[in-house]
CSV table of C-alpha atoms and ligand atoms in Angstrom, one decimal:
chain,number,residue,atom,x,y,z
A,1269,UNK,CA,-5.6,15.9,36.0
A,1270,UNK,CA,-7.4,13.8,33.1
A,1271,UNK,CA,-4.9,12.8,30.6
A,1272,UNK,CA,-6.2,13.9,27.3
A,1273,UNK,CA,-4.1,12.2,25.0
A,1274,UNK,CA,-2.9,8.1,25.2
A,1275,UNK,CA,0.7,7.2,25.4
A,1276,UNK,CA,2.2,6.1,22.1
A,1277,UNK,CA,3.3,2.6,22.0
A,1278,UNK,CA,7.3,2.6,22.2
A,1279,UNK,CA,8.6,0.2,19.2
A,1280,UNK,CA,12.0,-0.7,17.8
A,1281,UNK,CA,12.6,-2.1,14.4
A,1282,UNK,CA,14.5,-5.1,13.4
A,1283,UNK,CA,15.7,-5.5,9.7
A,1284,UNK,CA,18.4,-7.5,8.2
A,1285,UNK,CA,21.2,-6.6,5.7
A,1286,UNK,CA,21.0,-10.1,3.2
A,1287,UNK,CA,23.6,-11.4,0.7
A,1288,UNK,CA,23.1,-9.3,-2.4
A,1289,UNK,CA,21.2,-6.5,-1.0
A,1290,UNK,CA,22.4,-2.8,-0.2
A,1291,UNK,CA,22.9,-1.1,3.0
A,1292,UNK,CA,21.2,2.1,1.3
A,1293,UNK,CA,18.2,0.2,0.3
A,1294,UNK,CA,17.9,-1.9,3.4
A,1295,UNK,CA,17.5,1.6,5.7
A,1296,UNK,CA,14.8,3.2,3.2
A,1297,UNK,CA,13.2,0.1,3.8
A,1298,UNK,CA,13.1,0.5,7.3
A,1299,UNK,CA,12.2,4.5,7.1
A,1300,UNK,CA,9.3,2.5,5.4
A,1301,UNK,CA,8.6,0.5,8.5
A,1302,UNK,CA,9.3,3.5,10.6
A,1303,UNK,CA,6.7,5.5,8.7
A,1304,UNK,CA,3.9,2.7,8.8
A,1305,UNK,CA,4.9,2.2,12.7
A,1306,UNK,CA,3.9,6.0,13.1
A,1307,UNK,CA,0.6,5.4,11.3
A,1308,UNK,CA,0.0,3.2,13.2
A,1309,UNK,CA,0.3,5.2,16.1
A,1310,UNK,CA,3.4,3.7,17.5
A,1311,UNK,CA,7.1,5.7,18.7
A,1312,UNK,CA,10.1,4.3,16.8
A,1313,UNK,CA,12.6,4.2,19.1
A,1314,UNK,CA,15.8,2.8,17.7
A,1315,UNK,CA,16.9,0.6,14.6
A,1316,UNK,CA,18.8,-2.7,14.7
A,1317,UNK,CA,20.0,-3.8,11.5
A,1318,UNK,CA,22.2,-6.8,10.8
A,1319,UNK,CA,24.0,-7.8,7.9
A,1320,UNK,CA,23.7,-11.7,7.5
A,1321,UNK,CA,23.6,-15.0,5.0
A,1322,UNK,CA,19.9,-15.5,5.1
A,1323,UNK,CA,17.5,-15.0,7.9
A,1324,UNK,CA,17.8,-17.0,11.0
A,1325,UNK,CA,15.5,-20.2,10.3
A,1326,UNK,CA,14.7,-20.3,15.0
A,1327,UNK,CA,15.1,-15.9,15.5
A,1328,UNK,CA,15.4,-14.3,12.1
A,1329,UNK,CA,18.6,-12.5,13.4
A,1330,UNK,CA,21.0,-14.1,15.3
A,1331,UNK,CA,21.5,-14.9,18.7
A,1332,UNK,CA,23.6,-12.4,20.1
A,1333,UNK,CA,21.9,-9.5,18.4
A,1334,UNK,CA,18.6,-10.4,19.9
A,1335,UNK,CA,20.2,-10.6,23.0
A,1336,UNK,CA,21.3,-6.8,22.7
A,1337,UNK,CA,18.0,-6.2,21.6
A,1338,UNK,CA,16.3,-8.2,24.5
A,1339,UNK,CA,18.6,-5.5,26.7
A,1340,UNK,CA,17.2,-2.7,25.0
A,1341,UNK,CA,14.1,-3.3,25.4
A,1342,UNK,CA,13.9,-3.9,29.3
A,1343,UNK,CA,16.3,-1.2,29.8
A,1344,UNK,CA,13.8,1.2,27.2
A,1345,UNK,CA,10.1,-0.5,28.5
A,1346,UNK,CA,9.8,-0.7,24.9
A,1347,UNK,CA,5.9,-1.8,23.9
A,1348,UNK,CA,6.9,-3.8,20.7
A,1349,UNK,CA,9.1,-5.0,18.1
A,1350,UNK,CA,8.7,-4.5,14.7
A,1351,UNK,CA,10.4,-6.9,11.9
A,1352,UNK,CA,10.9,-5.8,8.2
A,1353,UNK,CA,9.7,-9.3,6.9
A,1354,UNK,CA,6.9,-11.8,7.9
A,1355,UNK,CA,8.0,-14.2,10.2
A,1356,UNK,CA,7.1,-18.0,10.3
A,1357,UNK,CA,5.2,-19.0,13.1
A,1358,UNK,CA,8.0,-20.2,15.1
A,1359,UNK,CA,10.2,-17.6,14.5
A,1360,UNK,CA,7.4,-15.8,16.0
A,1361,UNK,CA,7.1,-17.8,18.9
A,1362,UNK,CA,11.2,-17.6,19.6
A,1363,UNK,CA,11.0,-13.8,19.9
A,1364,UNK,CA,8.6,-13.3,21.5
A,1365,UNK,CA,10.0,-15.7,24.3
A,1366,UNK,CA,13.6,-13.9,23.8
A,1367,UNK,CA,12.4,-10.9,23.9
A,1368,UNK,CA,9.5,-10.4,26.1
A,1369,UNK,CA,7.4,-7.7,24.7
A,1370,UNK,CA,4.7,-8.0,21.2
A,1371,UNK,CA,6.2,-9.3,18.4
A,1372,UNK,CA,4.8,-7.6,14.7
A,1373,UNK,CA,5.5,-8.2,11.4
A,1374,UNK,CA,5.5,-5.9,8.3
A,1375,UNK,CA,2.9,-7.5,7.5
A,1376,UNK,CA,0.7,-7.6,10.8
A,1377,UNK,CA,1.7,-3.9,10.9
A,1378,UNK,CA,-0.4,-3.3,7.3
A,1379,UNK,CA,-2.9,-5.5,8.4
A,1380,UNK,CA,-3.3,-3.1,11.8
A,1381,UNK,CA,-3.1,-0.1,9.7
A,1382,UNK,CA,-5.6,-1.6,7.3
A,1383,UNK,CA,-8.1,-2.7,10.0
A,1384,UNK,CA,-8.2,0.8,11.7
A,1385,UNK,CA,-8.5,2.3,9.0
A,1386,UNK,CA,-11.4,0.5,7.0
A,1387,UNK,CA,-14.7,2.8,7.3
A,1388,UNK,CA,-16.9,0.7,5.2
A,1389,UNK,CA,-18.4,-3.2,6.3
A,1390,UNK,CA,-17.0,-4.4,2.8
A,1391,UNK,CA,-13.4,-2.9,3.9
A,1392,UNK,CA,-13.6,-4.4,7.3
A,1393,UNK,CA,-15.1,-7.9,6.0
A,1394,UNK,CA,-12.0,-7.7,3.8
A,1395,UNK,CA,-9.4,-6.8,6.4
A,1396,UNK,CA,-11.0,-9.2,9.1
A,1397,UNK,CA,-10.5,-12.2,6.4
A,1398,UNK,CA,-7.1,-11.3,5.7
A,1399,UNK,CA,-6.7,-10.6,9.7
A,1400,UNK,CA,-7.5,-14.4,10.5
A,1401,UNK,CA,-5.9,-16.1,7.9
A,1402,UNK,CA,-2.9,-14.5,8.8
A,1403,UNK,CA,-3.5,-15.2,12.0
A,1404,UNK,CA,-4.3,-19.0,11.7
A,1405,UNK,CA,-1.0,-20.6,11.3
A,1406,UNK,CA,0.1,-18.7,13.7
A,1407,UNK,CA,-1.9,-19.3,16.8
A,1408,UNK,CA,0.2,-19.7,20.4
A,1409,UNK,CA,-1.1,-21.2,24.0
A,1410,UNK,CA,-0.9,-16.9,25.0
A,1411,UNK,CA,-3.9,-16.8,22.8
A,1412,UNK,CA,-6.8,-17.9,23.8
A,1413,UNK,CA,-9.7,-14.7,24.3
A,1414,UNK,CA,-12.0,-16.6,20.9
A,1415,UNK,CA,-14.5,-18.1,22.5
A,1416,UNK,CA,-15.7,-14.6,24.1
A,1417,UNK,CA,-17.0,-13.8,20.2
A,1418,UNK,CA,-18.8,-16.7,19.9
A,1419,UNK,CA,-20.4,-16.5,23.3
A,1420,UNK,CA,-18.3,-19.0,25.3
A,1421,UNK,CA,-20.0,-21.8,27.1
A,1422,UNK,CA,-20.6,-24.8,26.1
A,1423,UNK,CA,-18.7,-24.5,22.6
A,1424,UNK,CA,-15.6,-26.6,23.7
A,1425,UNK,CA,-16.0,-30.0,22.8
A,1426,UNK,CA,-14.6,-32.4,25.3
A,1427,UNK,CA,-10.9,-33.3,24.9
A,1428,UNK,CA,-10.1,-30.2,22.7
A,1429,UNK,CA,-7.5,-27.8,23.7
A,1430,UNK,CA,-8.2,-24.2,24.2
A,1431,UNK,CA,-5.6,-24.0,20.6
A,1432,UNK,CA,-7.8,-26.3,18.6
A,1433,UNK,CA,-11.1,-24.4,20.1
A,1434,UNK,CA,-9.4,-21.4,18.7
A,1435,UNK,CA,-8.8,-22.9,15.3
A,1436,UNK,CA,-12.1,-24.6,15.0
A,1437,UNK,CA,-13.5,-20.5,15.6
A,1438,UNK,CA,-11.2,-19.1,13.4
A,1439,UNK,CA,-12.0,-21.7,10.6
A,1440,UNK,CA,-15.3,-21.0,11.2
A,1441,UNK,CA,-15.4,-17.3,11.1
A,1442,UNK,CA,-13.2,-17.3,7.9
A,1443,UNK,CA,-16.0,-19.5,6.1
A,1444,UNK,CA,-18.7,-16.8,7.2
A,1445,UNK,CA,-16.4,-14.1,6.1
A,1446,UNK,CA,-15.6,-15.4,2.5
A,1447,UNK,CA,-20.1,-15.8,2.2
A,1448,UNK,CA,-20.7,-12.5,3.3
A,1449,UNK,CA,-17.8,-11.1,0.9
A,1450,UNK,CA,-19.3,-13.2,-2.0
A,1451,UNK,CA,-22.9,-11.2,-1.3
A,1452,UNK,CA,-20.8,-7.7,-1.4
A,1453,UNK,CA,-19.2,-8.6,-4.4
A,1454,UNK,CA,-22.3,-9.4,-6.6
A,1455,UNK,CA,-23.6,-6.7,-5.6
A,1456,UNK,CA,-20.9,-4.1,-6.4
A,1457,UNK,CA,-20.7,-6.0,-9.8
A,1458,UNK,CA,-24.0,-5.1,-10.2
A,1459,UNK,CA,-23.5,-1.8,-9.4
A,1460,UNK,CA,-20.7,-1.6,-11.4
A,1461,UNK,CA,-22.5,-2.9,-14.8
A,1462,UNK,CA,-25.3,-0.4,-14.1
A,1463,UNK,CA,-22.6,2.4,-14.7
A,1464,UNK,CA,-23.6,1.9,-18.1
A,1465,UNK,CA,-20.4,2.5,-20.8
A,1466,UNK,CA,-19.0,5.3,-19.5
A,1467,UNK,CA,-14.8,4.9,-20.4
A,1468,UNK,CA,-13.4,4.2,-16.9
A,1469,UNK,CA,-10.2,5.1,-15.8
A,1470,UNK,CA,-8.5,4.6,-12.7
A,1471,UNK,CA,-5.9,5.9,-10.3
A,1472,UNK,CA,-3.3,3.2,-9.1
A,1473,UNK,CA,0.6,3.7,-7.3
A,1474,UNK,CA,2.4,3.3,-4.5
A,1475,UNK,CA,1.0,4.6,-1.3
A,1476,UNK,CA,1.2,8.1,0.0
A,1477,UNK,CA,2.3,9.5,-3.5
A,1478,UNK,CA,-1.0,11.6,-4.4
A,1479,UNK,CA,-3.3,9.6,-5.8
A,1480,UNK,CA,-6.3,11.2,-3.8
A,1481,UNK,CA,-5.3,14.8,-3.9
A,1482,UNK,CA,-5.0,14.7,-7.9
A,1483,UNK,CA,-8.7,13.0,-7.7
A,1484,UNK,CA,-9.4,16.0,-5.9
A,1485,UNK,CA,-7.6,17.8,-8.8
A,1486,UNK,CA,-9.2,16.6,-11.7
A,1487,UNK,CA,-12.9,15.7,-10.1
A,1488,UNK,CA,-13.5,19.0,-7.8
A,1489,UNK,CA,-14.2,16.2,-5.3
A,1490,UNK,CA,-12.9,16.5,-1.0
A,1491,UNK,CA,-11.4,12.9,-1.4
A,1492,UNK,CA,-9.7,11.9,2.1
A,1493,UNK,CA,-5.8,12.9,1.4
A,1494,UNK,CA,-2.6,13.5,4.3
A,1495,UNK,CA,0.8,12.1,5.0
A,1496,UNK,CA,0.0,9.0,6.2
A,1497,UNK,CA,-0.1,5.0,4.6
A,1498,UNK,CA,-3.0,4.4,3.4
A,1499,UNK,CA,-5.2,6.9,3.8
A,1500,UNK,CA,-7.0,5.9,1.2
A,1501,UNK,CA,-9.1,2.1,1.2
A,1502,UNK,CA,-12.3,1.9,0.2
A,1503,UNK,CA,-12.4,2.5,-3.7
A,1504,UNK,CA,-14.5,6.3,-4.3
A,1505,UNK,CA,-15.1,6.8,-8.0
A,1506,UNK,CA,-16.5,10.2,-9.3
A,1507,UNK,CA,-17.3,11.3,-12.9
A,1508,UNK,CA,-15.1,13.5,-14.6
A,1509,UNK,CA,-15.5,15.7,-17.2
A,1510,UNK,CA,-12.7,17.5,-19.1
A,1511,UNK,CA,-13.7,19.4,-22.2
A,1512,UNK,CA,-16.8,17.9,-22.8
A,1513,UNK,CA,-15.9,14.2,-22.6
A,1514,UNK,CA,-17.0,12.7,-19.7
A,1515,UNK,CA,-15.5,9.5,-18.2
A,1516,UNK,CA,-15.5,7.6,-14.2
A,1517,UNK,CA,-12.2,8.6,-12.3
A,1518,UNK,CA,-11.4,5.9,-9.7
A,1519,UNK,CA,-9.6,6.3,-6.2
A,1520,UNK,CA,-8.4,3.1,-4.6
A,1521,UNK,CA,-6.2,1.4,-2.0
A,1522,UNK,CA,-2.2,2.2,-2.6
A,1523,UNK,CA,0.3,-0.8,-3.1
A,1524,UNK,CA,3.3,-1.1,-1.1
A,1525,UNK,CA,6.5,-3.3,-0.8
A,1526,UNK,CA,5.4,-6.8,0.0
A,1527,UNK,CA,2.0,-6.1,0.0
A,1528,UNK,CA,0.3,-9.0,2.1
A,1529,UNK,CA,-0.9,-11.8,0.1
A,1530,UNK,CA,-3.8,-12.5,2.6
A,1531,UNK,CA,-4.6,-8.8,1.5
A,1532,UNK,CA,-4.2,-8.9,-1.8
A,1533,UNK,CA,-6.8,-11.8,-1.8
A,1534,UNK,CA,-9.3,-10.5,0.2
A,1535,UNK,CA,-9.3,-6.7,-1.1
A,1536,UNK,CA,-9.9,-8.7,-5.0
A,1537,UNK,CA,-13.4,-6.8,-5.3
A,1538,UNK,CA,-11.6,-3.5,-4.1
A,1539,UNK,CA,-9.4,-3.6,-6.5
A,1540,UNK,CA,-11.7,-4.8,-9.3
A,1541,UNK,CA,-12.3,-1.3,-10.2
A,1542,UNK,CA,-9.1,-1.6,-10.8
A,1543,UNK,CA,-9.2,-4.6,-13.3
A,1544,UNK,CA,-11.9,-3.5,-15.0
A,1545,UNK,CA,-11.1,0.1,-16.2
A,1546,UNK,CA,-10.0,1.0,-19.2
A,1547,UNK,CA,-7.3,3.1,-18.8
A,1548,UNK,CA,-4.5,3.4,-15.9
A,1549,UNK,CA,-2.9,6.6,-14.2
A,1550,UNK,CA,-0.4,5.1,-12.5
A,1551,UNK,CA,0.7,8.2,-10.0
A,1552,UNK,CA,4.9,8.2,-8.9
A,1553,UNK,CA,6.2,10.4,-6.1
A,1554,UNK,CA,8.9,11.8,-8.0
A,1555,UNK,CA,10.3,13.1,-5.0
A,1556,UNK,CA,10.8,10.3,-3.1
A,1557,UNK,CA,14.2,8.5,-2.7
A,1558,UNK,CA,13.0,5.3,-3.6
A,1559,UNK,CA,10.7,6.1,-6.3
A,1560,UNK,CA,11.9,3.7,-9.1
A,1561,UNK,CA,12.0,0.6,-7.0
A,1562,UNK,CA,7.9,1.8,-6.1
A,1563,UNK,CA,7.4,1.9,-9.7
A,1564,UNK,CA,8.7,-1.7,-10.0
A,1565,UNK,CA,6.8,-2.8,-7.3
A,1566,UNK,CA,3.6,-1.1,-8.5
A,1567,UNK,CA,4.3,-2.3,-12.0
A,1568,UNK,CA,4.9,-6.3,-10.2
A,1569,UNK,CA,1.4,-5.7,-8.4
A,1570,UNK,CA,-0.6,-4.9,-11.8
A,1571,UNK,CA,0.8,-8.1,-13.2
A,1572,UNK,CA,-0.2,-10.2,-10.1
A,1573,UNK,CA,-3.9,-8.2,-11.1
A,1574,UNK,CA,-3.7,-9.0,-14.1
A,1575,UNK,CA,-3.9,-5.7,-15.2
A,1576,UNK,CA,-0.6,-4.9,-17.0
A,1577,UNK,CA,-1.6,-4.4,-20.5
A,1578,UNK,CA,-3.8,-2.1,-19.9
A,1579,UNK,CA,-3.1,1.5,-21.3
A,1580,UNK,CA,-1.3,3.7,-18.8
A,1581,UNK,CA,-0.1,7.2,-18.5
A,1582,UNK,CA,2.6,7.7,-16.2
A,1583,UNK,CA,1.8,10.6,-14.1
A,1584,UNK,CA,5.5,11.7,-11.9
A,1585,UNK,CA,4.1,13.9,-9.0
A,1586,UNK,CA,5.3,16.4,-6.6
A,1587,UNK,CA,7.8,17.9,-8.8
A,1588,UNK,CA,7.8,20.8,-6.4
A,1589,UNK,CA,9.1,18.7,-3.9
A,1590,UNK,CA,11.8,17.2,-5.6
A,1591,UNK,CA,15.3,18.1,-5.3
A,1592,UNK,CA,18.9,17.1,-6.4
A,1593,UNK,CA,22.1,17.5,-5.5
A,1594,UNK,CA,24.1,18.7,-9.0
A,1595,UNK,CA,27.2,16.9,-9.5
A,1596,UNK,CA,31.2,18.9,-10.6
A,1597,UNK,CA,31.7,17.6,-13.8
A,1598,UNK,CA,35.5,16.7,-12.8
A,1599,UNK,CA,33.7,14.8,-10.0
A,1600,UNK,CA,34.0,11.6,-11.5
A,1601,UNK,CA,32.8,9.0,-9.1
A,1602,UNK,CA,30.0,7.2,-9.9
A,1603,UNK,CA,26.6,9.4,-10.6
A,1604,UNK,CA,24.1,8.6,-7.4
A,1605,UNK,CA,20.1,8.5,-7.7
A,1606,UNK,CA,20.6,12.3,-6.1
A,1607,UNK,CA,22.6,13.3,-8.7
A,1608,UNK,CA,19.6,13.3,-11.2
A,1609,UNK,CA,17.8,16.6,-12.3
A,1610,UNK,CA,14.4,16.4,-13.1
A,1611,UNK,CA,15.3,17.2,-17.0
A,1612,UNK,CA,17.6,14.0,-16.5
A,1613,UNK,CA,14.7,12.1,-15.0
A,1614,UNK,CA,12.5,13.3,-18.1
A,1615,UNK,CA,14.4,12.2,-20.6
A,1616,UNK,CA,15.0,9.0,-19.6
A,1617,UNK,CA,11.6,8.4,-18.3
A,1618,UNK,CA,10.0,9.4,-21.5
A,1619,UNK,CA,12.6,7.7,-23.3
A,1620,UNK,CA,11.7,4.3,-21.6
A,1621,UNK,CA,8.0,5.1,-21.6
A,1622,UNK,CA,7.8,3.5,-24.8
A,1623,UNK,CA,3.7,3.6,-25.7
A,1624,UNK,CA,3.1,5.0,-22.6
A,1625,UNK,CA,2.9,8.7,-22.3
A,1626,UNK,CA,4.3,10.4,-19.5
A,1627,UNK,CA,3.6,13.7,-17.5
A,1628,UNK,CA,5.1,15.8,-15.0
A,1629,UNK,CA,2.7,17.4,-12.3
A,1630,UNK,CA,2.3,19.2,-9.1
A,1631,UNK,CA,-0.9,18.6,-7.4
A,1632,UNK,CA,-0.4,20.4,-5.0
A,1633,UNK,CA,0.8,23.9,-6.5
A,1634,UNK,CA,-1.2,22.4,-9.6
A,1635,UNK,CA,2.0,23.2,-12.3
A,1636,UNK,CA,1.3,21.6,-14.8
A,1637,UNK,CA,-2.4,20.7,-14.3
A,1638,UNK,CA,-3.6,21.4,-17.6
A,1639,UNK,CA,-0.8,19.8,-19.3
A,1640,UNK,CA,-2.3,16.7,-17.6
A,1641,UNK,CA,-5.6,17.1,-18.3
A,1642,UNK,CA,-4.9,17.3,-22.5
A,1643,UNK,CA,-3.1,14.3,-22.1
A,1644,UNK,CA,-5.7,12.5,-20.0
A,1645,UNK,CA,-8.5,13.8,-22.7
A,1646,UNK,CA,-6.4,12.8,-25.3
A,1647,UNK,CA,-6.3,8.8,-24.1
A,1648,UNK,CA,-9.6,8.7,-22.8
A,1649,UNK,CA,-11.4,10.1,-26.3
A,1650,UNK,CA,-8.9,7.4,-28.2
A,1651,UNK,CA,-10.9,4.6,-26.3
A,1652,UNK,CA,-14.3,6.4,-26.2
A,1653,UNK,CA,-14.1,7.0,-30.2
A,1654,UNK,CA,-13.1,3.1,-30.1
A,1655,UNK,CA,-15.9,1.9,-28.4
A,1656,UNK,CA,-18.7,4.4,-30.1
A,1657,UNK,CA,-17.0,4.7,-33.3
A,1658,UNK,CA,-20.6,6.5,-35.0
A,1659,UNK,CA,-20.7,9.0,-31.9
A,1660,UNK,CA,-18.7,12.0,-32.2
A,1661,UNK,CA,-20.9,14.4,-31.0
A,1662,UNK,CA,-18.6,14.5,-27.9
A,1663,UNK,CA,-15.5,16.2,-30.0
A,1664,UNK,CA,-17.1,19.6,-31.4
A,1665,UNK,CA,-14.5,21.3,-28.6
A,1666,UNK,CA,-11.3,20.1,-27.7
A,1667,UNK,CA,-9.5,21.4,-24.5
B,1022,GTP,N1,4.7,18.4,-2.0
B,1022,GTP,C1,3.7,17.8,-2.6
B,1022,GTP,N2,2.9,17.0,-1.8
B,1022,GTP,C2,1.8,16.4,-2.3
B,1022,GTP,C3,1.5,16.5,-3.7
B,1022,GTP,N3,0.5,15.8,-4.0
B,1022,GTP,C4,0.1,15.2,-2.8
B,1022,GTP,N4,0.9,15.6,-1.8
B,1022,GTP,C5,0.9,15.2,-0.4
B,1022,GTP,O1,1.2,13.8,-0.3
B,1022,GTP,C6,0.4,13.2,0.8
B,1022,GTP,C7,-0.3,12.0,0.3
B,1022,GTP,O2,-1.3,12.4,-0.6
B,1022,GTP,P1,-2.6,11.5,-0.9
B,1022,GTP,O3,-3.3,12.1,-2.0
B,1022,GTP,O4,-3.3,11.2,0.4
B,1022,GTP,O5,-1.8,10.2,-1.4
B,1022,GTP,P2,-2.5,8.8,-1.8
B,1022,GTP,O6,-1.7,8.3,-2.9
B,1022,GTP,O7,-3.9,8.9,-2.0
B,1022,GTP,O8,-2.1,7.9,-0.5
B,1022,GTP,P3,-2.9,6.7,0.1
B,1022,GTP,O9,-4.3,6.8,-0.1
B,1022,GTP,O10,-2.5,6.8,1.6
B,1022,GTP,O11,-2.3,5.5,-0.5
B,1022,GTP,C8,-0.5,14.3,1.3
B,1022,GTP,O12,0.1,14.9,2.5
B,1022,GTP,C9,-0.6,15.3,0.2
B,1022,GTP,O13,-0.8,16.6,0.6
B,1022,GTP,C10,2.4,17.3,-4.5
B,1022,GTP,O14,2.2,17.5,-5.7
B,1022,GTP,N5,3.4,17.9,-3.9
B,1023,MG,MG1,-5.5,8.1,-1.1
């Protein structure tokens, strides 16, 4: 019998309950984990969570609770174990001698994602740069398969340990990696300037919230969209136009909760499209639990980009999907995020917008489509008629 299909690694995750933070928040952080785990093409077995002071300096949780994990694990032949938050190099190292099996991070996990994931050499340059910085602290004697990529013999210097080889390599490769990301970049800038004028707007938000299926909405393009974390990573960009103003739609990478630094870094050029527009969409899943936190963690991400001043419409998707539980009006204990209708959500969302205007959409049933696309021509002829004040030829119909 030929087995079509290869087993799916068996993981648990680990996540820890700190001073300060809520039980609630802690477990849609680690549906979060559980999600990316599956993308990645792992099982999620079981969760352990642990309500403590501050992470555990020598095992990030404590001693007896990686002891019932340690159990678990042998009793489950469970593949790997997944923690919420990086861990420091020896953390790493006291786990994985605890606990037997592969030790990821959150942020190893992204990085896995990210490297499976990246189609294009300039996506996998980036992703391999991030991949070895990340990995450099955090080299251990059980690594050691380096020299293979560089051909092997003859490389190790007399004296030096098979760890320092490794380093030396790594060091070596990141060097190469940063050059040949320095070429790519020029010449995407390049590109980029011989784009001409054209107002440039572009797509940004949490991951998995839509961004790709309304570029499919407003461009008639077949961008890559499905349930899954980043589906999306490699910036597309399409011209749009909507009445008869034309202007560059952008697609790019989605931003998630402790988004990698390393990543962040390396995937600069990606997300200089980005940086350089003229106008964001930022795109909310309206329908998701935790959609306010994303929007502060989106918003925090721009700021690190240096993109938050930009002009920004607020685009809440998947309204069909959302839902609420309505609450008795004698019911008076405190009003929960479920509680909210989407009529509550619009007023105060469009309340706190401030200069930013707000819309409420359905890609996929498309409600409320065209309501989006006045809005979007409405921002985007602001800034064209700003930057060619004598050209108005653009305007004779409106949408
Ligand atoms: N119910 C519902 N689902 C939607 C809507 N818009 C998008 N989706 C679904 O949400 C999932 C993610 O959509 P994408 O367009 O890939 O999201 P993205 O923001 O580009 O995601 P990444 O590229 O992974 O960051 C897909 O399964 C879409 O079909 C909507 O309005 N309603
Ligand atoms: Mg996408």
């Amino acid at each position: 019998m030929i087995e079509t299909e290869s087993r799916r690694e068996k993981a648990i995750l680990v996540g820890i309950i700190c001073s300060g933070q809520d039980e609630r928040d802690v477990e849609d952080y680690l549906d979060e984990l559980s999600f990316l785990s599956e993308t990645a093409g792992a099982e999620p077995l079981k969760r352990f969570v642990q309500r403590l002071e501050a992470p555990n300096p020598r095992t990030f949780v404590g001693t007896g609770k990686i002891e019932e994990i340690a159990l678990f694990i042998s009793e489950n032949k469970v593949d790997i174990a997944i923690f919420d938050d990086e861990l420091t190099p020896s953390q790493l190292r006291n786990i994985e001698k605890a606990l037997g099996c592969r030790i990821l991070d959150r942020t190893n996990l992204i990085l896995d994602i990210f490297a499976h994931r990246a189609r294009t050499s300039h996506a996998r340059t980036q992703v391999e740069l991030a991949q070895y910085q990340y990995l450099l602290p955090r080299l251990t004697g059980l690594w050691t398969h380096l020299e293979r990529q560089r051909g092997g013999i003859g490389l190790r210097g007399p004296g030096e340990t098979e760890i320092e080889t490794d380093r030396r390599i790594i060091r070596e490769r990141i060097a190469l990696l940063k050059t040949q990301l320095k070429k790519i970049d020029t010449q995407m800038a390049t590109q980029r300037k011989n784009r001409g004028k054209m107002v440039r707007v572009a797509l940004v938000g949490y991951t998995n919230v839509g961004k790709s299926t309304i570029m499919n909405l407003l461009s008639k393009s077949e961008v890559f969209a499905e349930n899954k974390l980043f589906a999306t990573l490699d910036t597309t960009v399409r011209k749009v136009v909507i009445g008869n103003l034309p202007f560059l739609l952008s697609d790019t990478v989605g931003f998630i909760r402790k988004l990698p630094h390393d990543l962040v870094e390396s995937f600069k050029s990606t997300l200089d499209e980005v940086r350089e527009s003229d106008l964001l969409l930022h795109i909310v899943d309206i329908s998701h639990p935790i959609f306010e936190e994303q929007i502060k963690i989106v918003n925090e991400t721009l700021k690190e980009l240096g993109s938050a001043e930009k002009p920004l419409i607020v685009i809440f998707n998947k309204i069909d999907a959302f839902s609420y539980t309505a609450k008795d009006e004698y019911d008076l204990t405190p009003v929960l995020r479920e509680n909210y209708s989407l009529t509550d959500l619009k007023k105060t969302w469009m309340a706190a917008g401030g200069e930013n205007k707000t819309v409420f959409i359905s890609a996929k049933t498309k409600e409320n489509a065209d309501e989006l696309r006045r809005v979007l021509y409405e921002e985007v002829k602001k800034i064209h008629i700003k930057r060619y004040p004598y050209n108005d030829f653009l305007f004779e119909t409106e949408v």
